[in-house]
GROMACS .gro file of C-alpha atoms in nm:
model
  133
    1GLU     CA    1  -0.529  -1.093   0.430
    2LEU     CA    2  -0.886  -0.931   0.460
    3THR     CA    3  -1.003  -0.729   0.191
    4LEU     CA    4  -1.331  -0.503   0.251
    5SER     CA    5  -1.444  -0.401  -0.096
    6PRO     CA    6  -1.703  -0.133  -0.144
    7GLY     CA    7  -2.048  -0.237  -0.060
    8SER     CA    8  -1.915  -0.578   0.115
    9ARG     CA    9  -2.037  -0.640   0.480
   10LEU     CA   10  -1.869  -0.900   0.677
   11THR     CA   11  -2.029  -1.025   0.994
   12VAL     CA   12  -1.857  -1.247   1.244
   13ALA     CA   13  -2.091  -1.433   1.469
   14THR     CA   14  -1.826  -1.458   1.734
   15ILE     CA   15  -1.515  -1.268   1.825
   16PHE     CA   16  -1.291  -1.115   1.541
   17ALA     CA   17  -0.936  -1.116   1.598
   18GLN     CA   18  -0.644  -0.981   1.373
   19PHE     CA   19  -0.309  -1.067   1.486
   20GLN     CA   20   0.003  -0.889   1.447
   21SER     CA   21   0.095  -1.061   1.103
   22GLY     CA   22  -0.255  -0.971   0.972
   23LEU     CA   23  -0.354  -0.731   0.701
   24MET     CA   24  -0.688  -0.565   0.664
   25LEU     CA   25  -0.738  -0.394   0.308
   26LEU     CA   26  -1.028  -0.153   0.291
   27GLU     CA   27  -1.145   0.025  -0.028
   28LEU     CA   28  -1.325   0.344  -0.036
   29ALA     CA   29  -1.530   0.432  -0.355
   30GLY     CA   30  -1.794   0.657  -0.182
   31ASP     CA   31  -1.959   0.772   0.147
   32ASP     CA   32  -2.259   0.549   0.143
   33PRO     CA   33  -2.228   0.272   0.390
   34SER     CA   34  -2.435   0.025   0.193
   35THR     CA   35  -2.238   0.076  -0.152
   36GLY     CA   36  -1.935   0.291  -0.095
   37PHE     CA   37  -1.704   0.097   0.129
   38GLY     CA   38  -1.669  -0.238   0.300
   39SER     CA   39  -1.692  -0.283   0.683
   40LEU     CA   40  -1.662  -0.558   0.933
   41ASN     CA   41  -1.909  -0.613   1.222
   42ALA     CA   42  -1.818  -0.850   1.504
   43VAL     CA   43  -2.117  -0.975   1.726
   44GLY     CA   44  -1.879  -1.010   2.005
   45ALA     CA   45  -1.557  -0.831   2.044
   46ALA     CA   46  -1.321  -0.704   1.777
   47ASN     CA   47  -0.950  -0.744   1.863
   48LEU     CA   48  -0.712  -0.543   1.642
   49ASP     CA   49  -0.371  -0.575   1.546
   50GLY     CA   50  -0.124  -0.581   1.230
   51GLU     CA   51  -0.205  -0.356   0.952
   52LEU     CA   52  -0.474  -0.159   0.813
   53ARG     CA   53  -0.435  -0.042   0.471
   54ILE     CA   54  -0.687   0.209   0.305
   55SER     CA   55  -0.718   0.276  -0.072
   56LEU     CA   56  -0.937   0.501  -0.269
   57VAL     CA   57  -1.103   0.318  -0.598
   58ASN     CA   58  -1.301   0.437  -0.904
   59GLY     CA   59  -1.168   0.804  -0.872
   60PHE     CA   60  -1.342   0.866  -0.527
   61ILE     CA   61  -1.202   1.176  -0.337
   62PRO     CA   62  -1.364   1.194   0.021
   63GLN     CA   63  -1.441   1.543   0.133
   64PRO     CA   64  -1.424   1.702   0.472
   65GLY     CA   65  -1.701   1.553   0.709
   66SER     CA   66  -1.705   1.223   0.532
   67HIS     CA   67  -1.722   0.949   0.802
   68PHE     CA   68  -1.658   0.573   0.747
   69GLU     CA   69  -1.734   0.325   1.020
   70ILE     CA   70  -1.520   0.037   0.907
   71VAL     CA   71  -1.527  -0.190   1.226
   72ALA     CA   72  -1.783  -0.244   1.479
   73GLY     CA   73  -1.826  -0.505   1.776
   74SER     CA   74  -1.959  -0.522   2.117
   75SER     CA   75  -1.615  -0.394   2.206
   76ILE     CA   76  -1.288  -0.283   2.030
   77SER     CA   77  -0.969  -0.371   2.172
   78GLY     CA   78  -0.618  -0.317   2.056
   79SER     CA   79  -0.515  -0.101   1.763
   80PHE     CA   80  -0.340  -0.135   1.420
   81ASP     CA   81   0.042  -0.125   1.452
   82ASN     CA   82   0.063   0.005   1.089
   83VAL     CA   83  -0.196   0.227   0.915
   84GLN     CA   84  -0.143   0.321   0.557
   85LEU     CA   85  -0.377   0.607   0.441
   86PRO     CA   86  -0.390   0.765   0.115
   87SER     CA   87  -0.309   1.113   0.074
   88LEU     CA   88  -0.594   1.370   0.005
   89PRO     CA   89  -0.596   1.707  -0.161
   90ASN     CA   90  -0.648   2.063  -0.021
   91GLY     CA   91  -0.491   2.004   0.312
   92TRP     CA   92  -0.731   1.739   0.417
   93PHE     CA   93  -0.646   1.420   0.594
   94PHE     CA   94  -0.797   1.095   0.719
   95GLU     CA   95  -0.838   1.083   1.117
   96VAL     CA   96  -0.845   0.732   1.275
   97ASN     CA   97  -1.077   0.717   1.565
   98TYR     CA   98  -1.103   0.407   1.810
   99SER     CA   99  -1.391   0.400   2.045
  100ALA     CA  100  -1.537   0.142   2.286
  101ASN     CA  101  -1.730  -0.017   2.001
  102SER     CA  102  -1.610   0.101   1.666
  103LEU     CA  103  -1.324   0.207   1.448
  104THR     CA  104  -1.404   0.512   1.218
  105LEU     CA  105  -1.225   0.687   0.945
  106ASP     CA  106  -1.316   1.071   0.930
  107VAL     CA  107  -1.195   1.335   0.689
  108VAL     CA  108  -1.087   1.659   0.829
  109PRO     CA  109  -0.901   1.966   0.743
  110GLU     CA  110  -0.535   1.975   0.845
  111PRO     CA  111  -0.492   2.158   1.168
  112SER     CA  112  -0.300   2.442   1.028
  113THR     CA  113  -0.554   2.483   0.752
  114MET     CA  114  -0.838   2.496   1.004
  115ALA     CA  115  -0.620   2.778   1.217
  116LEU     CA  116  -0.594   2.959   0.884
  117LEU     CA  117  -0.954   2.959   0.784
  118ALA     CA  118  -1.050   3.061   1.153
  119ALA     CA  119  -0.818   3.356   1.131
  120LEU     CA  120  -0.963   3.453   0.791
  121ALA     CA  121  -1.307   3.447   0.926
  122ALA     CA  122  -1.216   3.647   1.222
  123LEU     CA  123  -1.044   3.915   0.989
  124LYS     CA  124  -1.363   3.919   0.784
  125ILE     CA  125  -1.591   3.965   1.079
  126ARG     CA  126  -1.351   4.251   1.197
  127ARG     CA  127  -1.340   4.412   0.878
  128ARG     CA  128  -1.716   4.385   0.818
  129GLY     CA  129  -1.763   4.557   1.178
  130MET     CA  130  -1.530   4.831   1.076
  131HIS     CA  131  -1.725   4.919   0.774
  132ASN     CA  132  -2.054   4.923   0.978
  133GLY     CA  133  -1.933   5.196   1.208
   0.00000   0.00000   0.00000
């Protein structure tokens, strides 16, 4: 079990490997990378497997647009078999993004919420155009 508490930075000088039986716990207390959440930086590759469990602490509620780089390495391979994410209010949710050299969490509106917002914006623009003519 590896716990990354707010403000903790774990640097692995070689390759980091989490196996299928492994558990990475990440606590989010804010958006600030230096104090709000922990992260892991592998100088070599990061090989991911097992479980990732995210929890919100100290009453923190991330907003849409919040971005958390939680794992970085010269390369990222594999993925977590099981990801447990806290629920968020207002139709927001966490999006887990794997790239060639990082794993990030982003807070985004639920797709149905985005479609509704786009439809309302289009209606408002259309109505504004009707009043100008």
